[in-house]
Short mmCIF file of C-alpha atoms in Angstrom, two decimals:
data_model
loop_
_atom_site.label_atom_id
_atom_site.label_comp_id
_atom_site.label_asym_id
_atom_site.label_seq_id
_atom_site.Cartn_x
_atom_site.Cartn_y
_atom_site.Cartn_z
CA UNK A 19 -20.22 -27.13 -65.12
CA UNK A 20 -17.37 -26.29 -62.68
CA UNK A 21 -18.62 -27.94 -59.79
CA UNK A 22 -18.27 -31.22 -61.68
CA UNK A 23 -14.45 -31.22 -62.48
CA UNK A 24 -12.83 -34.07 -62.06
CA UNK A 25 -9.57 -34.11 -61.00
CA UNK A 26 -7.22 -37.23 -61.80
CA UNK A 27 -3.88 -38.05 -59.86
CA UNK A 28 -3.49 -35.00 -57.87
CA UNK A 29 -3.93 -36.39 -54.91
CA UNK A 30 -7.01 -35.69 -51.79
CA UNK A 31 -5.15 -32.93 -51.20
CA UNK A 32 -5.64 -30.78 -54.09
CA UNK A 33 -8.69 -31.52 -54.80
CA UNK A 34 -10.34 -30.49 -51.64
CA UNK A 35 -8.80 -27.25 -51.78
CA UNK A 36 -9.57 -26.92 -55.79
CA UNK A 37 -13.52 -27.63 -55.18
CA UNK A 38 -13.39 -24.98 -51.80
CA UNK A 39 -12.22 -22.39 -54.25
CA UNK A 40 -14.80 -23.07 -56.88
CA UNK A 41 -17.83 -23.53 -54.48
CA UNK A 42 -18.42 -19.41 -53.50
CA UNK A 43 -17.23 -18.69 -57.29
CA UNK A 44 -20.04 -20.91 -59.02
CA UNK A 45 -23.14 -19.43 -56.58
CA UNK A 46 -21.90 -16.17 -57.45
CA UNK A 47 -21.89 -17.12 -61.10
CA UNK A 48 -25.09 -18.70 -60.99
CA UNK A 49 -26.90 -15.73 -59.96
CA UNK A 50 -25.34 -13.59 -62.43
CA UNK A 51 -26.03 -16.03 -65.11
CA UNK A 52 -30.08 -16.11 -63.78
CA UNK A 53 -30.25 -12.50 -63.71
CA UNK A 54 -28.73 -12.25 -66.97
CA UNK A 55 -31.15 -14.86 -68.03
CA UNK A 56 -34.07 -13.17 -66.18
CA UNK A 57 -33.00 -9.49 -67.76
CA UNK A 58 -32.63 -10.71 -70.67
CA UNK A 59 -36.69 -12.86 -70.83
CA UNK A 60 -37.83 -9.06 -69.48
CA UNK A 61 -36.19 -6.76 -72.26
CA UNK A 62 -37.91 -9.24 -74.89
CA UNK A 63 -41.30 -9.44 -72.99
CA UNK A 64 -41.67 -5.36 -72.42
CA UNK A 65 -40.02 -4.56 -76.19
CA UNK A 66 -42.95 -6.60 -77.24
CA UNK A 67 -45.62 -6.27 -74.68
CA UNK A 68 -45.11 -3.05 -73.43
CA UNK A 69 -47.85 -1.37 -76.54
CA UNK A 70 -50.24 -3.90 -76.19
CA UNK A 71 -50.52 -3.15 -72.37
CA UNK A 72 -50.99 0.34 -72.58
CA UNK A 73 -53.77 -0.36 -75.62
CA UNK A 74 -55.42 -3.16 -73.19
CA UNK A 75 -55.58 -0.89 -70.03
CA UNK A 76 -57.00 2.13 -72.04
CA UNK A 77 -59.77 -0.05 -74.10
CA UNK A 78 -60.57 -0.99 -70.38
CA UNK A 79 -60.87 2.50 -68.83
CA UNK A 80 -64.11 4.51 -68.70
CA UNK A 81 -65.39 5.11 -70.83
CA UNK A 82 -64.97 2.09 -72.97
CA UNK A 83 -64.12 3.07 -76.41
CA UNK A 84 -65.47 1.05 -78.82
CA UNK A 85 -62.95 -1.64 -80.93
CA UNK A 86 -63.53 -0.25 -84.30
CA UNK A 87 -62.37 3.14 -83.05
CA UNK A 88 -59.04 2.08 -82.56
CA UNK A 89 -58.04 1.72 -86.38
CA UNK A 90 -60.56 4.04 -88.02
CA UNK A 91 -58.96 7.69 -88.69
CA UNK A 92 -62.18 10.11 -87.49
CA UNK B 2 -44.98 31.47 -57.08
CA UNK B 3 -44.17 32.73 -53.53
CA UNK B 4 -46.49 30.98 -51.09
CA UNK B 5 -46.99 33.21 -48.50
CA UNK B 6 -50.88 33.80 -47.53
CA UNK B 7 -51.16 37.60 -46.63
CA UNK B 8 -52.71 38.54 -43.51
CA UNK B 9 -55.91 39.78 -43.03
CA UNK B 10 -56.80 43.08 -43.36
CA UNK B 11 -59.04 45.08 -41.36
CA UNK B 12 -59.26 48.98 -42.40
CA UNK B 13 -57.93 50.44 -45.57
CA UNK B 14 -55.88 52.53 -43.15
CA UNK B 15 -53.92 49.85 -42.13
CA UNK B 16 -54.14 48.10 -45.94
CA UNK B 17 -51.41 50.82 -47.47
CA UNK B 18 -48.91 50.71 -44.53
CA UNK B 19 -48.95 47.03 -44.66
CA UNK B 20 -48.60 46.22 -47.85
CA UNK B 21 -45.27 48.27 -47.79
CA UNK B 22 -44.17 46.37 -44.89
CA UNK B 23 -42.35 43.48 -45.68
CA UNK B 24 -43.73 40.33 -45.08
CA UNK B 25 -42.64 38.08 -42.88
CA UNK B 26 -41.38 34.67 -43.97
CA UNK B 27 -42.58 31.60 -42.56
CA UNK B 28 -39.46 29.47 -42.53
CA UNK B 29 -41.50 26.41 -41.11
CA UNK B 30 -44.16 26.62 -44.32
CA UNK B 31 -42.14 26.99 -47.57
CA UNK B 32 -43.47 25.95 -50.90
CA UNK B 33 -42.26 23.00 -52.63
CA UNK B 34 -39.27 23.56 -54.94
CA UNK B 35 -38.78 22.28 -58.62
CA UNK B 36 -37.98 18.86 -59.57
CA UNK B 37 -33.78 18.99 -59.40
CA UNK B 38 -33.60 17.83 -62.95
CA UNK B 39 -35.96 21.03 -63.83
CA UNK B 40 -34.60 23.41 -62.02
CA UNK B 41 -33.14 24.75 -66.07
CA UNK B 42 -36.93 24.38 -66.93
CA UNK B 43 -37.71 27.72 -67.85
CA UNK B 44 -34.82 28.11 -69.94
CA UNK B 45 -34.64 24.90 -72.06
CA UNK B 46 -38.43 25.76 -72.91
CA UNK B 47 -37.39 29.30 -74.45
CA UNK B 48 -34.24 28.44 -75.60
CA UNK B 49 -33.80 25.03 -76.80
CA UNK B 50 -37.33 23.75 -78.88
CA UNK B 51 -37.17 20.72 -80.81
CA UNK B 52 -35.64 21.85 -83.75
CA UNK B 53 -35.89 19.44 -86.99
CA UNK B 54 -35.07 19.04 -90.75
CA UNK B 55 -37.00 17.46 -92.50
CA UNK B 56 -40.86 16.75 -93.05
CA UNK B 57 -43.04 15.87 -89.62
CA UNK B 58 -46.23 14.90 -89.68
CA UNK B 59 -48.32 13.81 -86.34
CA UNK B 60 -52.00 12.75 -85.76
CA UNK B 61 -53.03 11.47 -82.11
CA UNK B 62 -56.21 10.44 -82.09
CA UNK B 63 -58.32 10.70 -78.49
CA UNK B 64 -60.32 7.46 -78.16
CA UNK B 65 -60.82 8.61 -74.18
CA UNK B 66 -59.93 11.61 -72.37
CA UNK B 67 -57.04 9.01 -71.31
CA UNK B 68 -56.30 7.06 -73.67
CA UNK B 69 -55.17 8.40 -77.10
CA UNK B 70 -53.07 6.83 -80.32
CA UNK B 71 -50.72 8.26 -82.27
CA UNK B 72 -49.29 7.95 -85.60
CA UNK B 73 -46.21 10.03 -86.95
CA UNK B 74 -44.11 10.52 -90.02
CA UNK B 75 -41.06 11.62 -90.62
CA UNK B 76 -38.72 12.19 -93.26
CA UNK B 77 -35.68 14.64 -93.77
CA UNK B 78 -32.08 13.97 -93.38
CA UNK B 79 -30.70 12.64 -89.92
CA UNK B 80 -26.87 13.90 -88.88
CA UNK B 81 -24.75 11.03 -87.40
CA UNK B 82 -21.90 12.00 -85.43
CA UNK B 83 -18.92 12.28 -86.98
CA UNK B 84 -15.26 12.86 -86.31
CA UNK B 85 -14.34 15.45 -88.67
CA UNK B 86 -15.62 18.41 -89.12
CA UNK B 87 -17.64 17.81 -91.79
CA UNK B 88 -21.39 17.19 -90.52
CA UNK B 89 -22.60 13.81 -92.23
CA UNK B 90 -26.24 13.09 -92.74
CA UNK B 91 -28.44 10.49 -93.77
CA UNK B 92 -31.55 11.05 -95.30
CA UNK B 93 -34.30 8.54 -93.43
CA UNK B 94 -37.64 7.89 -93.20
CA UNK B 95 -40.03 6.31 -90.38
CA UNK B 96 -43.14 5.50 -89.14
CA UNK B 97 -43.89 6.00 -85.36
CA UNK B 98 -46.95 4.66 -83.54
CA UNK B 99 -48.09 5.32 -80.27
CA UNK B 100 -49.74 4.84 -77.35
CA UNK B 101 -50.53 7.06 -74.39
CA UNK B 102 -52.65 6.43 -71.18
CA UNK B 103 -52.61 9.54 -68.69
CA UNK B 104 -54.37 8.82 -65.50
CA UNK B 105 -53.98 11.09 -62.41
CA UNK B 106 -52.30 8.17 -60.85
CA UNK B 107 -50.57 6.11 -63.51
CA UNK B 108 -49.05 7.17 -67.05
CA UNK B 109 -47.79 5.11 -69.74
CA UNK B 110 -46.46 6.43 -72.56
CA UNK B 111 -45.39 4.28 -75.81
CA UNK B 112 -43.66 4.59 -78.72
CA UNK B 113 -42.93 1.94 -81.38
CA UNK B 114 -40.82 2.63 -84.49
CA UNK B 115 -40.96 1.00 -87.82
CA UNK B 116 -37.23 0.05 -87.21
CA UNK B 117 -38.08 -1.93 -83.92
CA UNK B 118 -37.15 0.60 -81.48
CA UNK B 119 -38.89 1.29 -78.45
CA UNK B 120 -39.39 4.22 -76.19
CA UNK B 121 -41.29 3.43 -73.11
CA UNK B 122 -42.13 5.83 -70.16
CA UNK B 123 -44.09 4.96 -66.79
CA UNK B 124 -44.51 7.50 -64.30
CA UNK B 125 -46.86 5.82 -61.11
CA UNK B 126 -48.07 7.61 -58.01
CA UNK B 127 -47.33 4.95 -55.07
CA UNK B 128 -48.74 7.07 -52.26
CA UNK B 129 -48.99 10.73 -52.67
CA UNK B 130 -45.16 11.91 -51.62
CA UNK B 131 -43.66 8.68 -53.73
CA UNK B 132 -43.41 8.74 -57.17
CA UNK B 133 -41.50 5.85 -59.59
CA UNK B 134 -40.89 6.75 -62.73
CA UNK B 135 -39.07 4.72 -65.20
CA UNK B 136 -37.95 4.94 -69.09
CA UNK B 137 -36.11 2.40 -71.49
CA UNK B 138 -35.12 2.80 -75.01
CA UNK B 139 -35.07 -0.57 -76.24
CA UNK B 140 -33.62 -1.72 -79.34
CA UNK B 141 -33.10 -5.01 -81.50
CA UNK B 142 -29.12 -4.33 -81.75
CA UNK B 143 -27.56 -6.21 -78.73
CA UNK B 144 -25.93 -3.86 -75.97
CA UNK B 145 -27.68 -0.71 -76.98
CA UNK B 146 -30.95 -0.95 -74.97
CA UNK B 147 -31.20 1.49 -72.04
CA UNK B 148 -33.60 1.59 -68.76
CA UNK B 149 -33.68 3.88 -66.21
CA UNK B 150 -35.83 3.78 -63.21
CA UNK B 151 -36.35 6.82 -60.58
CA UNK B 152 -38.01 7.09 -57.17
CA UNK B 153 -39.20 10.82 -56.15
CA UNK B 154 -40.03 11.19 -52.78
CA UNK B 155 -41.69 15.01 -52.21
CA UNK B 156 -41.51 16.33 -49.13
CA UNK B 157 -42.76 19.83 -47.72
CA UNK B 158 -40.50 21.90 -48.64
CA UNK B 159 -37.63 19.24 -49.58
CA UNK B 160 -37.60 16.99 -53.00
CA UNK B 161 -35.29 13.45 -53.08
CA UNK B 162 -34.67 11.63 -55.89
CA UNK B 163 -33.17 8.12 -56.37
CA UNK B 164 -32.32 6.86 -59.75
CA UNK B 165 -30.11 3.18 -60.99
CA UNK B 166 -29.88 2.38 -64.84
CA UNK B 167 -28.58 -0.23 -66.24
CA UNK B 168 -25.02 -0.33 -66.86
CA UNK B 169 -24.53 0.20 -63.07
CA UNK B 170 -25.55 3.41 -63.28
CA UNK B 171 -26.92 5.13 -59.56
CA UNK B 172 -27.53 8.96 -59.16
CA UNK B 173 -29.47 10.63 -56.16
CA UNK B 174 -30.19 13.87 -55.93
CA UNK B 175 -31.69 16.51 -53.12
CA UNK B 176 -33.48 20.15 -53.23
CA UNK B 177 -34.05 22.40 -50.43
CA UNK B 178 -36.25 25.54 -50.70
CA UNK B 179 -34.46 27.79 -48.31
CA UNK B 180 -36.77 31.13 -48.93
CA UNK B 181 -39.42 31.35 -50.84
CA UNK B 182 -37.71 32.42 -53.67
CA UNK B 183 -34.77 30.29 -53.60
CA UNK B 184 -33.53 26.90 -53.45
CA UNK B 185 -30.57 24.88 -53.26
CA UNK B 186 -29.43 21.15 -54.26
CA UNK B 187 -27.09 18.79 -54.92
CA UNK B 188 -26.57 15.34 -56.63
CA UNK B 189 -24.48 12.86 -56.98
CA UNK B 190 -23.64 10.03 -59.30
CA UNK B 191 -22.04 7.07 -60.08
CA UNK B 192 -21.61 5.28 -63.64
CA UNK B 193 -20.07 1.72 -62.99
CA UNK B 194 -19.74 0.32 -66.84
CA UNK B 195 -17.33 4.07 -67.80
CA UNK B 196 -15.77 4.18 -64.33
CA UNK B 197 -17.29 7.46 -63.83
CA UNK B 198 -18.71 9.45 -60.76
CA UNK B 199 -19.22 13.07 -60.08
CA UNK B 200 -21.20 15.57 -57.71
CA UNK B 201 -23.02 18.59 -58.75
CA UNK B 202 -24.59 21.52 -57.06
CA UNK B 203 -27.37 23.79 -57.95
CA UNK B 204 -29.74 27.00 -57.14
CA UNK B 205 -32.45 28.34 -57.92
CA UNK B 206 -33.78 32.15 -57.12
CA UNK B 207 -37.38 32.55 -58.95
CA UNK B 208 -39.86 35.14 -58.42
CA UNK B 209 -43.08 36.00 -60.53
CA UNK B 210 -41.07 38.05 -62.97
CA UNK B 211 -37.72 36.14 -63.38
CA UNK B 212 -36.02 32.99 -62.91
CA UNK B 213 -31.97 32.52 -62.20
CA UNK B 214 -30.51 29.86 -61.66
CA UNK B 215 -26.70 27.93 -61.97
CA UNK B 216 -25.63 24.67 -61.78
CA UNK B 217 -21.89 23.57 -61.47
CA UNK B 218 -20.69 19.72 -61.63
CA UNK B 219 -17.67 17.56 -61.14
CA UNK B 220 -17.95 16.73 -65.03
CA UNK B 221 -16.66 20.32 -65.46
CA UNK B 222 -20.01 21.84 -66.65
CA UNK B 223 -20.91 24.97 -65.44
CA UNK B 224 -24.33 26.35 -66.55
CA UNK B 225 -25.59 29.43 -65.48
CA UNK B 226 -29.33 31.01 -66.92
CA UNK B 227 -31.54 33.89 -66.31
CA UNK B 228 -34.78 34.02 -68.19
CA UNK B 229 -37.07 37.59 -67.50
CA UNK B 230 -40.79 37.07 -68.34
CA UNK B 231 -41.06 40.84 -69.72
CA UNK B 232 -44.81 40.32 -70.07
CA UNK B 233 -47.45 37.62 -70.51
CA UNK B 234 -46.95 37.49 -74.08
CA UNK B 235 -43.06 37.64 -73.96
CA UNK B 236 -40.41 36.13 -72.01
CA UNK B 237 -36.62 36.77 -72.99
CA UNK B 238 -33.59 34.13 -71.47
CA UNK B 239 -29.97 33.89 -71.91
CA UNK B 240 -27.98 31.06 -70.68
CA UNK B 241 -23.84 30.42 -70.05
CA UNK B 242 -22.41 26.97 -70.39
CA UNK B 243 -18.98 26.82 -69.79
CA UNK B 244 -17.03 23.43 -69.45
CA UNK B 245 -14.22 24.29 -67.07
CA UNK B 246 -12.18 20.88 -68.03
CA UNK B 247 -12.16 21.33 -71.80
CA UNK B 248 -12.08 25.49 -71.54
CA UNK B 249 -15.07 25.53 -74.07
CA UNK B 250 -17.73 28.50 -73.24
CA UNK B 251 -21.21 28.99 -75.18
CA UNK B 252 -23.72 31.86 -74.49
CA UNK B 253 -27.26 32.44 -76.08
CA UNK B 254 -29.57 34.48 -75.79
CA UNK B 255 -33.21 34.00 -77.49
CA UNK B 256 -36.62 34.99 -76.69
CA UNK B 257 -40.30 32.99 -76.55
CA UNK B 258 -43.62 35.15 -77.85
CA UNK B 259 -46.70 33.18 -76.72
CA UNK B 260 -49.30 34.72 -78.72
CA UNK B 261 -53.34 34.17 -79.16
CA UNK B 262 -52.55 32.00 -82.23
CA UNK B 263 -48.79 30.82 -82.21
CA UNK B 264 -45.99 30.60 -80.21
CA UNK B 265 -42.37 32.00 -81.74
CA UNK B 266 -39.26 31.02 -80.22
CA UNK B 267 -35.81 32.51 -81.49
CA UNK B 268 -32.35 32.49 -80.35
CA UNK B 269 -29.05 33.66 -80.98
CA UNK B 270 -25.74 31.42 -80.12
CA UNK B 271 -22.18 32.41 -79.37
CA UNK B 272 -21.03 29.40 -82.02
CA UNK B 273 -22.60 31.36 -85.17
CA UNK B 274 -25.95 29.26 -84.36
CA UNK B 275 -29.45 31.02 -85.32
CA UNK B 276 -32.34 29.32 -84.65
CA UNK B 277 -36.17 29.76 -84.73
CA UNK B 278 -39.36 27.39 -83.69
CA UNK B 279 -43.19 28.68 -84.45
CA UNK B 280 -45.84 26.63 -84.32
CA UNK B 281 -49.32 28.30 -85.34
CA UNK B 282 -52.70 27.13 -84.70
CA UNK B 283 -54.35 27.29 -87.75
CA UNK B 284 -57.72 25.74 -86.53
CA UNK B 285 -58.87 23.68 -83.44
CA UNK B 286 -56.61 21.00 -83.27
CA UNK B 287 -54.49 21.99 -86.16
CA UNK B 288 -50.95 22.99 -85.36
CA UNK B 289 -48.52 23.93 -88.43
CA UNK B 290 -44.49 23.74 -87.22
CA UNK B 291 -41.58 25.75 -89.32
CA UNK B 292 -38.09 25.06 -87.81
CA UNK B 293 -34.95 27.13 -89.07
CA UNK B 294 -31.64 26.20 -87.71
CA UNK B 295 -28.48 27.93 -89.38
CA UNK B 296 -25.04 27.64 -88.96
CA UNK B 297 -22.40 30.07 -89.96
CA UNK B 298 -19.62 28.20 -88.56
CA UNK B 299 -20.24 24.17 -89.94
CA UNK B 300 -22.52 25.72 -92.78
CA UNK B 301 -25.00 23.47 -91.85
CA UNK B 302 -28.47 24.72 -92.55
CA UNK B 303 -31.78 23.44 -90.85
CA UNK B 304 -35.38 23.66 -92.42
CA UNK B 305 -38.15 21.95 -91.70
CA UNK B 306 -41.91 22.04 -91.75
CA UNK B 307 -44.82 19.58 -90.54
CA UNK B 308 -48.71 19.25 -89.32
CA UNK B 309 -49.83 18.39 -86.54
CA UNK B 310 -52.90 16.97 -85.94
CA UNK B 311 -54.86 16.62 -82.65
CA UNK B 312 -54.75 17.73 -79.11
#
């Protein structure tokens, strides 16, 4: 993780100023990496949830079709 | 489609000499225009039906007057796009299922292939001016998924539109009805992953017996139509798309018979393009599809056929 570099030898100095540059940097790549994460958890849960919704919210809606209706052809 | 309420009449005197007279346009009270992405509406229904080679069949099945299934099958050749001139195709096969549930308020609309692709489409009413609509195409190939969601606000005589996709992608776009026969708009848009952006203008003149309308954008498309509904049965259109960046110009004309039992679209192209759609009703609920695409210039030659089955 970058937060956790550890600089030897350099000096206070240096690595004040290296851990002030990384600090904005790593939020910013934190979030990206969660939303990436998050996008990523959504595109799986819709490409395989998305069907079964719709089917649960119409066997739901007045009026209630019966469950053998939704594989028979007639 | 003009929304004007005429006054009312007292003697049939005064009924002839006022119905000459022009009437007199409430600026303050004009109707709603067409969705911006619509405003070709008229045109891409005469002059651009889904053409297909190949064998289609399609069954949806109503389990509620909202909620229906569908099963389809297809199989003919499928054209990939190709660099040279040559047009390549591959000859493919799939199973679609689907699932639709159409509520005044909410629609979702479902599609599942037997390759793994997804097509997805929610339109939801949030209060009655708002409107979100989204789609995705979702795929199990990394980086080739796309989602798009849109937020229509309607106003009186005014329609807005918001739009971001992913990819960075944001568009807005505005209409205006300015009489009652004609409208204006404008979008804009702005594609982060290509780098790209552009503006576009549009208008609209419509009256009961024709529609016009042009569109020009920064992409250097210019698209003009003009569709004349001759009668109730037949309505003849032409459109002009000219692409002022690449100097390419195409022009058809085709016409759209809506008869008691089927419904005959044809068209002519300025590319050597000929192409007809009719879809007959052979019995309630029975619909039989012939599609003819041929073209002079590639050689490329279209035919297909199919059944469908259901509302």
């Amino acid at each position: 993780m970058a937060s956790r570099v550890v600089v030897k030898g350099k000096g206070k100095g240096g690595k004040e100023r290296r851990l002030a540059e990384e600090r904005p940097s790593s939020t910013a790549k934190c979030v990206k990496e969660w939303s990436t994460w998050t996008l990523k958890k959504a595109k799986v849960a819709v490409h395989y949830g998305f069907i079964p919704l719709i089917i649960i919210i119409g066997m739901n809606s007045d009026p209630k079709p019966q469950l053998y209706q939704l594989l028979s052809p007639v | 489609m003009a929304g004007i309420v005429p006054p009312t009449m007292g003697q049939k005197g005064q009924e002839t000499t006022s119905s000459k007279v022009e009437e007199k346009v409430d600026y303050l009270n004009l109707p709603c225009p067409i969705p911006y992405e619509e405003i070709h509406r008229e045109a891409l229904m005469s002059l651009k039906p889904e053409l297909f080679e190949g064998m289609r069949f399609d069954f949806t099945k109503g389990l509620n007057p909202k909620f229906a299934l569908s099963h389809s099958v297809f199989m003919g050749p499928t054209e990939i796009p190709s660099q040279s001139s040559e047009t390549i195709k591959i000859p493919t096969a799939h199973y679609e299922f689907g699932a639709n549930y159409i509520d005044p308020k909410l629609m979702l609309v479902g599609r599942i292939l037997t390759d793994g692709r997804l097509n997805a489409r929610v339109k939801c009413d949030l209060t009655d001016n708002l409107t979100l609509k989204a789609n995705a195409q979702l795929t199990n190939e990394p980086h080739m998924s796309h989602g798009m969601a849109t937020f229509d606000y309607k106003g009186n005589d005014y329609r807005a539109q918001f739009q971001m996709g992913n990819g960075a992608l944001f568009g807005a776009s505005y209409i205006q009805s300015v009489t009652p026969h004609l409208s204006f708009g404008g979008e804009v848009f702005w594609a982060g992953q290509h780098r790209k952006s552009g503006v576009g203008y549009a208008a609209r003149y419509n009256t009961d017996k024709m529609v016009a309308t042009g569109q020009v954008a920064s992409t250097g498309m210019v698209a003009l139509s003009y569709v004349q509904k001759v009668s109730e049965k037949v309505s003849l259109a032409s459109d002009l798309m000219y692409n002022y960046l690449s100097r390419e110009v195409t022009s058809s004309v085709g016409y759209d018979y809506i008869l008691r039992q089927c419904r005959l679209r044809g068209k002519i192209d300025s590319n050597g393009c000929t192409s007809a759609f009719l879809e007959e009703r052979l019995n309630m609920g029975l619909n039989f599809i012939l599609s003819a695409e041929i073209d002079h210039r590639r050689k490329d030659y279209k035919f297909g056929f199919g059944l469908t089955v259901g509302e």
